Short mmCIF file of C-alpha atoms in Angstrom, two decimals:
data_model
loop_
_atom_site.label_atom_id
_atom_site.label_comp_id
_atom_site.label_asym_id
_atom_site.label_seq_id
_atom_site.Cartn_x
_atom_site.Cartn_y
_atom_site.Cartn_z
CA UNK A 1 14.08 35.30 10.93
CA UNK A 2 11.56 34.14 8.50
CA UNK A 3 13.77 35.03 5.46
CA UNK A 4 16.71 32.94 6.95
CA UNK A 5 14.52 29.94 7.71
CA UNK A 6 12.16 29.75 4.76
CA UNK A 7 14.64 28.29 2.46
CA UNK A 8 15.32 25.46 4.87
CA UNK A 9 11.58 24.67 5.23
CA UNK A 10 11.09 24.64 1.46
CA UNK A 11 14.00 22.34 0.97
CA UNK A 12 12.59 19.48 3.05
CA UNK A 13 10.01 18.34 0.43
CA UNK A 14 12.73 18.37 -2.24
CA UNK A 15 14.38 15.35 -0.61
CA UNK A 16 14.69 12.65 -3.38
CA UNK A 17 11.60 10.48 -3.17
CA UNK A 18 11.29 7.02 -4.74
CA UNK A 19 8.13 6.86 -6.78
CA UNK A 20 5.42 6.21 -4.16
CA UNK A 21 2.64 3.80 -4.39
CA UNK A 22 -0.99 4.93 -4.82
CA UNK A 23 -3.98 3.04 -3.60
CA UNK A 24 -5.80 2.25 -6.78
CA UNK A 25 -7.45 -1.17 -6.27
CA UNK A 26 -8.20 -3.91 -3.86
CA UNK A 27 -6.62 -7.15 -4.65
CA UNK A 28 -6.64 -9.39 -1.53
CA UNK A 29 -6.76 -13.26 -1.33
CA UNK A 30 -8.04 -13.39 2.27
CA UNK A 31 -9.51 -11.25 4.92
CA UNK A 32 -6.20 -11.74 6.81
CA UNK A 33 -4.30 -10.06 4.14
CA UNK A 34 -6.66 -7.04 4.42
CA UNK A 35 -6.30 -7.02 8.18
CA UNK A 36 -2.47 -6.88 7.81
CA UNK A 37 -2.93 -4.06 5.34
CA UNK A 38 -5.14 -2.26 7.89
CA UNK A 39 -2.42 -2.50 10.50
CA UNK A 40 0.23 -1.17 8.20
CA UNK A 41 -1.89 1.79 7.05
CA UNK A 42 -2.86 2.61 10.64
CA UNK A 43 0.75 2.54 11.66
CA UNK A 44 1.86 4.75 8.69
CA UNK A 45 -0.96 7.32 8.59
CA UNK A 46 -1.87 7.92 12.25
CA UNK A 47 -0.80 11.06 14.05
CA UNK A 48 2.90 11.09 14.91
CA UNK A 49 4.01 12.85 18.16
CA UNK A 50 6.24 15.63 17.04
CA UNK A 51 6.10 18.09 19.88
CA UNK A 52 7.17 18.19 23.55
CA UNK A 53 4.58 17.85 26.42
CA UNK A 54 4.80 21.56 27.60
CA UNK A 55 1.79 23.73 27.11
CA UNK A 56 2.35 26.70 24.78
CA UNK A 57 0.37 29.08 26.66
CA UNK A 58 -2.20 31.43 25.06
CA UNK A 59 0.24 33.50 22.98
CA UNK A 60 2.29 30.44 22.05
CA UNK A 61 2.30 28.43 18.74
CA UNK A 62 4.32 25.67 17.07
CA UNK A 63 4.40 25.61 13.29
CA UNK A 64 6.61 23.57 11.03
CA UNK A 65 7.07 21.01 8.23
CA UNK A 66 8.24 17.44 8.62
CA UNK A 67 9.55 14.60 6.64
CA UNK A 68 8.36 11.16 7.69
CA UNK A 69 9.53 7.77 6.68
CA UNK A 70 7.34 4.82 7.87
CA UNK A 71 8.62 1.21 7.42
CA UNK A 72 5.68 -1.22 6.91
CA UNK A 73 5.66 -4.76 8.50
CA UNK A 74 4.38 -6.51 5.39
CA UNK A 75 4.18 -6.22 1.61
CA UNK A 76 0.58 -5.20 1.93
CA UNK A 77 0.88 -2.21 -0.52
CA UNK A 78 1.41 -4.79 -3.20
CA UNK A 79 -2.40 -5.63 -2.92
CA UNK A 80 -3.57 -1.92 -3.68
CA UNK A 81 -0.99 -0.67 -6.28
CA UNK A 82 1.12 -1.69 -9.15
CA UNK A 83 4.04 0.04 -7.59
CA UNK A 84 3.86 -1.42 -3.96
CA UNK A 85 6.52 -0.66 -1.46
CA UNK A 86 7.42 -1.55 2.15
CA UNK A 87 7.51 1.97 3.26
CA UNK A 88 5.44 5.17 2.98
CA UNK A 89 7.11 8.65 2.90
CA UNK A 90 5.07 11.67 3.78
CA UNK A 91 5.53 15.52 3.97
CA UNK A 92 3.38 16.99 6.84
CA UNK A 93 2.47 20.55 7.66
CA UNK A 94 1.93 21.22 11.36
CA UNK A 95 0.24 24.04 13.19
CA UNK A 96 -0.33 23.97 17.03
CA UNK A 97 -1.88 26.90 18.99
CA UNK A 98 -1.71 27.41 22.75
CA UNK A 99 -5.10 27.80 24.44
CA UNK A 100 -6.19 28.76 27.86
CA UNK A 101 -6.12 26.33 30.83
CA UNK A 102 -2.74 24.67 29.73
CA UNK A 103 -4.29 23.24 26.55
CA UNK A 104 -3.02 23.06 22.93
CA UNK A 105 -4.88 22.47 19.79
CA UNK A 106 -3.22 21.40 16.51
CA UNK A 107 -4.08 20.56 12.98
CA UNK A 108 -1.82 18.48 10.50
CA UNK A 109 -1.98 17.93 6.70
CA UNK A 110 0.08 15.22 5.11
CA UNK A 111 0.79 14.35 1.52
CA UNK A 112 2.50 11.25 0.21
CA UNK A 113 4.40 12.42 -2.79
CA UNK A 114 3.41 11.02 -6.19
CA UNK A 115 0.43 9.39 -4.50
CA UNK A 116 -3.22 9.92 -3.96
CA UNK A 117 -2.89 9.50 -0.27
CA UNK A 118 -3.63 12.71 1.71
CA UNK A 119 -4.26 12.81 5.42
CA UNK A 120 -5.98 15.46 7.58
CA UNK A 121 -5.40 15.34 11.39
CA UNK A 122 -6.44 17.20 14.59
CA UNK A 123 -5.23 16.84 18.13
CA UNK A 124 -5.92 18.29 21.52
CA UNK A 125 -3.68 18.14 24.54
CA UNK A 126 -3.97 19.22 28.23
CA UNK A 127 -1.03 19.64 30.54
CA UNK A 128 -1.41 17.77 33.82
CA UNK A 129 1.87 19.23 34.98
CA UNK A 130 3.22 22.44 33.17
CA UNK A 131 6.86 21.70 33.98
CA UNK A 132 9.49 23.79 35.50
CA UNK A 133 13.21 24.18 36.30
CA UNK A 134 13.19 21.06 38.68
CA UNK A 135 10.38 18.90 37.22
CA UNK A 136 9.13 17.71 33.81
CA UNK A 137 5.92 18.58 31.98
CA UNK A 138 3.30 15.89 31.73
CA UNK A 139 0.34 15.89 29.38
CA UNK A 140 -2.43 13.78 28.08
CA UNK A 141 -3.62 14.01 24.50
CA UNK A 142 -6.10 12.81 21.93
CA UNK A 143 -5.96 12.81 18.08
CA UNK A 144 -8.01 11.97 15.04
CA UNK A 145 -6.89 11.37 11.31
CA UNK A 146 -8.94 11.05 8.15
CA UNK A 147 -7.76 10.23 4.51
CA UNK A 148 -8.90 12.00 1.44
CA UNK A 149 -8.22 11.48 -2.22
CA UNK A 150 -8.52 7.72 -2.24
CA UNK A 151 -11.39 6.07 -4.11
CA UNK A 152 -10.83 2.51 -3.29
CA UNK A 153 -11.23 2.77 0.62
CA UNK A 154 -11.51 5.08 3.51
CA UNK A 155 -9.25 5.28 6.49
CA UNK A 156 -9.84 7.10 9.87
CA UNK A 157 -8.05 6.68 13.07
CA UNK A 158 -7.94 8.02 16.58
CA UNK A 159 -5.77 7.68 19.66
CA UNK A 160 -4.79 8.91 23.00
CA UNK A 161 -1.52 9.07 24.87
CA UNK A 162 0.38 10.39 27.89
CA UNK A 163 3.50 12.40 27.27
CA UNK A 164 6.50 13.77 29.32
CA UNK A 165 9.21 16.27 28.35
CA UNK A 166 12.08 18.36 30.08
CA UNK A 167 13.98 21.15 28.86
CA UNK A 168 17.75 21.36 29.31
CA UNK A 169 19.25 24.61 27.81
CA UNK A 170 18.09 24.60 24.26
CA UNK A 171 17.28 20.87 24.13
CA UNK A 172 13.92 19.42 24.92
CA UNK A 173 13.77 15.67 25.01
CA UNK A 174 10.29 13.99 25.19
CA UNK A 175 8.58 10.61 25.21
CA UNK A 176 4.95 9.26 25.12
CA UNK A 177 2.93 6.05 25.38
CA UNK A 178 -0.53 5.45 24.12
CA UNK A 179 -2.97 3.55 21.97
CA UNK A 180 -4.04 4.00 18.36
CA UNK A 181 -7.20 2.65 16.65
CA UNK A 182 -7.63 2.53 12.86
CA UNK A 183 -10.76 1.89 10.68
CA UNK A 184 -10.29 0.69 7.13
CA UNK A 185 -13.35 0.32 4.92
CA UNK A 186 -13.37 -1.01 1.33
CA UNK A 187 -15.34 1.18 -1.19
CA UNK A 188 -14.68 -0.87 -4.21
CA UNK A 189 -14.93 -4.65 -5.03
CA UNK A 190 -12.02 -6.92 -4.16
CA UNK A 191 -10.57 -8.17 -7.36
CA UNK A 192 -8.50 -11.07 -5.86
CA UNK A 193 -9.06 -14.37 -7.84
CA UNK A 194 -9.80 -16.23 -4.62
CA UNK A 195 -10.62 -13.13 -2.56
CA UNK A 196 -13.60 -12.72 -0.44
CA UNK A 197 -15.91 -9.68 -0.12
CA UNK A 198 -13.84 -7.60 2.30
CA UNK A 199 -15.33 -6.80 5.66
CA UNK A 200 -14.39 -3.54 7.57
CA UNK A 201 -11.44 -3.81 9.65
CA UNK A 202 -10.92 -2.01 12.94
CA UNK A 203 -7.44 -2.51 14.59
CA UNK A 204 -5.97 -1.24 17.80
CA UNK A 205 -2.22 -1.08 18.47
CA UNK A 206 0.13 0.42 21.07
CA UNK A 207 2.04 3.50 20.27
CA UNK A 208 5.35 4.90 21.71
CA UNK A 209 7.32 8.00 20.75
CA UNK A 210 10.66 9.54 21.69
CA UNK A 211 12.26 12.71 20.33
CA UNK A 212 14.15 15.95 20.96
CA UNK A 213 13.24 19.52 20.03
CA UNK A 214 16.45 21.64 19.57
CA UNK A 215 16.00 25.46 19.70
CA UNK A 216 18.45 27.11 17.29
CA UNK A 217 17.43 30.61 18.09
CA UNK A 218 16.25 31.48 14.60
CA UNK A 219 14.38 28.18 14.23
CA UNK A 220 13.56 24.91 15.91
CA UNK A 221 14.67 21.41 14.58
CA UNK A 222 13.05 18.25 15.95
CA UNK A 223 13.88 14.56 15.35
CA UNK A 224 11.70 11.78 16.56
CA UNK A 225 10.93 8.07 16.35
CA UNK A 226 7.32 6.73 16.53
CA UNK A 227 6.38 3.07 16.77
CA UNK A 228 2.73 2.22 16.21
CA UNK A 229 2.15 -1.59 16.26
CA UNK A 230 4.93 -2.90 14.24
CA UNK A 231 5.32 0.05 12.00
CA UNK A 232 8.23 2.31 12.78
CA UNK A 233 8.55 6.03 11.64
CA UNK A 234 11.50 8.38 11.57
CA UNK A 235 10.86 12.07 11.36
CA UNK A 236 12.62 15.29 11.09
CA UNK A 237 10.75 18.60 11.65
CA UNK A 238 11.77 22.27 11.13
CA UNK A 239 9.90 25.37 12.09
CA UNK A 240 9.12 27.72 15.04
CA UNK A 241 7.98 26.95 18.50
CA UNK A 242 7.26 30.00 20.86
#
């Protein structure tokens, strides 16, 4: 199975990417512009929900790779890069392991191609209802994310949500609702001509996600949509879920 699936997994990062913006400097004319940037960054870099609510069980695991396209609300990337864009594309590696007591623990690593933006994430979920033939699974989860590789600023975020999913044959649709908080701190001087000294920004926004996991016997494919604040993210993931 691995030999059949590995070429597909490796092909996802080869999708044609526009040259992505790096975060090289801070050039804001007002604190409000920095706040809008913090909202965009939180929406784009916070954990995306890319698995159903069912617990994996102690022997179970979910591993995969995803492509994620986040559409920003503003032109805020123009204030941190000479090649600003209104979207951020990322490739993410996922690993989730089933634990005792209907819990799952996962780690994520994301890289924005042709950029210095890297994100590490961790998540923990607990199934309030395991799910079965006649009723859905329901879980609660918490997550944390942290950037690396950026000199001009630091970002970390955390969130919590409630999820539900129900399997039908080889299809498992799911949905979740929650909240996300992001913290953005300037580490370099603001170079804006009329710009102030930038204060740290903490923003909290609602999160919603829908998706479906499709089991193809030799592999799993998942498509999903996440909305964090006013930032929408479209994702496709390939891997194994057992």
